[in-house]
Amino acid sequence: MENKYYESTYSTDSIKLKKVKRHSPMVHLSLFLVTFITTVIAGAEWTTGTIGPQEFSDLIANGMPYALAILFFLSCHEFGHYFAARYHGIDVTLPYYIPFPPIPFFLNFGTMGAVIRTRSI
């Protein structure tokens, strides 16, 4: 019996079904937004060479092209995995973006990448 909403656990007596926890798309969206903010900050640091506080408009103007480029490539890569897995009938999650906080005196890209989780064999 194959049901994408339940996974089976085998025991000696019978097959037990337990509910698989589904995440809301809000988890993925919130991680994307936090990652977007950290990549804008990282882009402003890369383009200006300063780590200190900046005007908000300067931060956005300097960091936006970097953030859009990084997240575009990252999203294309991860959604390539996502759509290929869906095409082959594999149950996977949407991408989980991993933000990287701006740490002074550390090489900062604003993100540590993204991953998708496989929920089926």
PDB file of C-alpha atoms in Angstrom:
ATOM      1  CA  MET A   1       0.000   0.000   0.000  1.00  0.00           C
ATOM      2  CA  GLU A   2       1.637   3.223  -1.101  1.00  0.00           C
ATOM      3  CA  ASN A   3       0.290   6.509   0.163  1.00  0.00           C
ATOM      4  CA  LYS A   4       2.358   9.653   0.053  1.00  0.00           C
ATOM      5  CA  TYR A   5       0.760  10.985   3.233  1.00  0.00           C
ATOM      6  CA  TYR A   6       1.688   8.011   5.397  1.00  0.00           C
ATOM      7  CA  GLU A   7       4.823   6.015   5.788  1.00  0.00           C
ATOM      8  CA  SER A   8       4.801   2.441   6.957  1.00  0.00           C
ATOM      9  CA  THR A   9       6.664   1.087   9.933  1.00  0.00           C
ATOM     10  CA  TYR A  10       7.042  -2.679   9.951  1.00  0.00           C
ATOM     11  CA  SER A  11       6.723  -4.683  13.135  1.00  0.00           C
ATOM     12  CA  THR A  12       6.433  -8.405  13.806  1.00  0.00           C
ATOM     13  CA  ASP A  13       2.664  -8.220  14.326  1.00  0.00           C
ATOM     14  CA  SER A  14       1.385  -5.916  11.620  1.00  0.00           C
ATOM     15  CA  ILE A  15       2.062  -2.830   9.592  1.00  0.00           C
ATOM     16  CA  LYS A  16       1.616   0.390  11.554  1.00  0.00           C
ATOM     17  CA  LEU A  17       1.034   3.671   9.787  1.00  0.00           C
ATOM     18  CA  LYS A  18       2.156   6.967  11.226  1.00  0.00           C
ATOM     19  CA  LYS A  19       1.289  10.408   9.940  1.00  0.00           C
ATOM     20  CA  VAL A  20       4.145  12.142   8.114  1.00  0.00           C
ATOM     21  CA  LYS A  21       4.517  15.734   9.235  1.00  0.00           C
ATOM     22  CA  ARG A  22       4.063  18.217   6.394  1.00  0.00           C
ATOM     23  CA  HIS A  23       5.655  21.638   6.591  1.00  0.00           C
ATOM     24  CA  SER A  24       3.813  24.739   5.631  1.00  0.00           C
ATOM     25  CA  PRO A  25       5.164  26.688   2.659  1.00  0.00           C
ATOM     26  CA  MET A  26       5.547  29.568   5.135  1.00  0.00           C
ATOM     27  CA  VAL A  27       8.643  27.831   6.570  1.00  0.00           C
ATOM     28  CA  HIS A  28      10.273  27.855   3.145  1.00  0.00           C
ATOM     29  CA  LEU A  29       9.153  31.410   2.414  1.00  0.00           C
ATOM     30  CA  SER A  30      10.423  32.754   5.737  1.00  0.00           C
ATOM     31  CA  LEU A  31      13.802  31.065   5.279  1.00  0.00           C
ATOM     32  CA  PHE A  32      14.006  32.560   1.784  1.00  0.00           C
ATOM     33  CA  LEU A  33      13.227  36.059   3.103  1.00  0.00           C
ATOM     34  CA  VAL A  34      15.828  35.816   5.881  1.00  0.00           C
ATOM     35  CA  THR A  35      18.365  34.530   3.346  1.00  0.00           C
ATOM     36  CA  PHE A  36      17.470  37.397   1.015  1.00  0.00           C
ATOM     37  CA  ILE A  37      18.135  39.929   3.806  1.00  0.00           C
ATOM     38  CA  THR A  38      21.477  38.337   4.733  1.00  0.00           C
ATOM     39  CA  THR A  39      22.598  38.257   1.094  1.00  0.00           C
ATOM     40  CA  VAL A  40      21.668  41.931   0.624  1.00  0.00           C
ATOM     41  CA  ILE A  41      23.830  42.764   3.665  1.00  0.00           C
ATOM     42  CA  ALA A  42      26.653  40.568   2.346  1.00  0.00           C
ATOM     43  CA  GLY A  43      26.380  42.172  -1.099  1.00  0.00           C
ATOM     44  CA  ALA A  44      26.657  45.634   0.411  1.00  0.00           C
ATOM     45  CA  GLU A  45      29.756  44.523   2.313  1.00  0.00           C
ATOM     46  CA  TRP A  46      31.307  43.025  -0.837  1.00  0.00           C
ATOM     47  CA  THR A  47      30.653  46.083  -3.003  1.00  0.00           C
ATOM     48  CA  THR A  48      31.553  48.826  -0.535  1.00  0.00           C
ATOM     49  CA  GLY A  49      34.268  47.042   1.386  1.00  0.00           C
ATOM     50  CA  THR A  50      32.897  48.318   4.681  1.00  0.00           C
ATOM     51  CA  ILE A  51      31.326  46.284   7.403  1.00  0.00           C
ATOM     52  CA  GLY A  52      29.994  49.184   9.468  1.00  0.00           C
ATOM     53  CA  PRO A  53      26.488  50.610   9.477  1.00  0.00           C
ATOM     54  CA  GLN A  54      25.198  52.183   6.274  1.00  0.00           C
ATOM     55  CA  GLU A  55      22.167  54.162   5.228  1.00  0.00           C
ATOM     56  CA  PHE A  56      19.264  51.873   4.405  1.00  0.00           C
ATOM     57  CA  SER A  57      18.995  53.154   0.830  1.00  0.00           C
ATOM     58  CA  ASP A  58      22.742  52.617   0.280  1.00  0.00           C
ATOM     59  CA  LEU A  59      22.496  49.139   1.730  1.00  0.00           C
ATOM     60  CA  ILE A  60      19.686  48.234  -0.649  1.00  0.00           C
ATOM     61  CA  ALA A  61      21.292  49.879  -3.697  1.00  0.00           C
ATOM     62  CA  ASN A  62      24.678  48.225  -3.111  1.00  0.00           C
ATOM     63  CA  GLY A  63      23.472  44.814  -1.993  1.00  0.00           C
ATOM     64  CA  MET A  64      20.466  44.175  -4.217  1.00  0.00           C
ATOM     65  CA  PRO A  65      22.272  43.166  -7.457  1.00  0.00           C
ATOM     66  CA  TYR A  66      24.459  40.714  -5.537  1.00  0.00           C
ATOM     67  CA  ALA A  67      21.500  39.221  -3.644  1.00  0.00           C
ATOM     68  CA  LEU A  68      19.379  38.846  -6.772  1.00  0.00           C
ATOM     69  CA  ALA A  69      22.190  37.163  -8.689  1.00  0.00           C
ATOM     70  CA  ILE A  70      23.169  34.746  -5.913  1.00  0.00           C
ATOM     71  CA  LEU A  71      19.592  33.780  -5.100  1.00  0.00           C
ATOM     72  CA  PHE A  72      18.673  33.432  -8.781  1.00  0.00           C
ATOM     73  CA  PHE A  73      21.466  30.916  -9.410  1.00  0.00           C
ATOM     74  CA  LEU A  74      20.797  29.115  -6.134  1.00  0.00           C
ATOM     75  CA  SER A  75      17.061  28.905  -6.831  1.00  0.00           C
ATOM     76  CA  CYS A  76      17.568  27.658 -10.395  1.00  0.00           C
ATOM     77  CA  HIS A  77      19.892  24.949  -9.109  1.00  0.00           C
ATOM     78  CA  GLU A  78      17.619  23.778  -6.295  1.00  0.00           C
ATOM     79  CA  PHE A  79      14.420  23.925  -8.333  1.00  0.00           C
ATOM     80  CA  GLY A  80      16.210  21.865 -10.976  1.00  0.00           C
ATOM     81  CA  HIS A  81      16.593  19.147  -8.334  1.00  0.00           C
ATOM     82  CA  TYR A  82      12.995  19.693  -7.202  1.00  0.00           C
ATOM     83  CA  PHE A  83      11.402  19.421 -10.660  1.00  0.00           C
ATOM     84  CA  ALA A  84      13.589  16.479 -11.685  1.00  0.00           C
ATOM     85  CA  ALA A  85      12.585  14.614  -8.528  1.00  0.00           C
ATOM     86  CA  ARG A  86       8.902  15.404  -9.104  1.00  0.00           C
ATOM     87  CA  TYR A  87       9.185  14.257 -12.725  1.00  0.00           C
ATOM     88  CA  HIS A  88      10.544  10.898 -11.537  1.00  0.00           C
ATOM     89  CA  GLY A  89       7.817  10.511  -8.896  1.00  0.00           C
ATOM     90  CA  ILE A  90       9.948  11.210  -5.850  1.00  0.00           C
ATOM     91  CA  ASP A  91       8.300  13.027  -2.943  1.00  0.00           C
ATOM     92  CA  VAL A  92      10.509  16.002  -2.042  1.00  0.00           C
ATOM     93  CA  THR A  93      10.103  19.283  -0.203  1.00  0.00           C
ATOM     94  CA  LEU A  94      10.492  22.764  -1.532  1.00  0.00           C
ATOM     95  CA  PRO A  95      14.009  24.177  -1.074  1.00  0.00           C
ATOM     96  CA  TYR A  96      15.119  25.109   2.419  1.00  0.00           C
ATOM     97  CA  TYR A  97      17.334  28.192   2.072  1.00  0.00           C
ATOM     98  CA  ILE A  98      20.063  28.442   4.696  1.00  0.00           C
ATOM     99  CA  PRO A  99      20.860  32.027   5.754  1.00  0.00           C
ATOM    100  CA  PHE A 100      24.302  32.989   6.993  1.00  0.00           C
ATOM    101  CA  PRO A 101      24.369  35.935   9.383  1.00  0.00           C
ATOM    102  CA  PRO A 102      26.808  38.784   8.706  1.00  0.00           C
ATOM    103  CA  ILE A 103      29.823  38.107  10.914  1.00  0.00           C
ATOM    104  CA  PRO A 104      32.528  40.806  10.941  1.00  0.00           C
ATOM    105  CA  PHE A 105      36.001  39.817   9.684  1.00  0.00           C
ATOM    106  CA  PHE A 106      34.670  36.629   8.109  1.00  0.00           C
ATOM    107  CA  LEU A 107      34.191  35.824   4.437  1.00  0.00           C
ATOM    108  CA  ASN A 108      30.452  36.225   4.090  1.00  0.00           C
ATOM    109  CA  PHE A 109      28.266  35.202   1.150  1.00  0.00           C
ATOM    110  CA  GLY A 110      24.997  35.787   3.003  1.00  0.00           C
ATOM    111  CA  THR A 111      23.893  32.194   2.522  1.00  0.00           C
ATOM    112  CA  MET A 112      25.162  28.697   3.058  1.00  0.00           C
ATOM    113  CA  GLY A 113      23.095  27.422   0.159  1.00  0.00           C
ATOM    114  CA  ALA A 114      19.832  25.534  -0.004  1.00  0.00           C
ATOM    115  CA  VAL A 115      18.704  21.945   0.270  1.00  0.00           C
ATOM    116  CA  ILE A 116      15.644  19.901  -0.534  1.00  0.00           C
ATOM    117  CA  ARG A 117      14.560  16.956   1.560  1.00  0.00           C
ATOM    118  CA  THR A 118      13.619  13.627   0.000  1.00  0.00           C
ATOM    119  CA  ARG A 119      10.603  12.073   1.693  1.00  0.00           C
ATOM    120  CA  SER A 120      10.429   8.865  -0.331  1.00  0.00           C
ATOM    121  CA  ILE A 121      12.809   6.158  -1.397  1.00  0.00           C
TER     122      ILE A 121
END
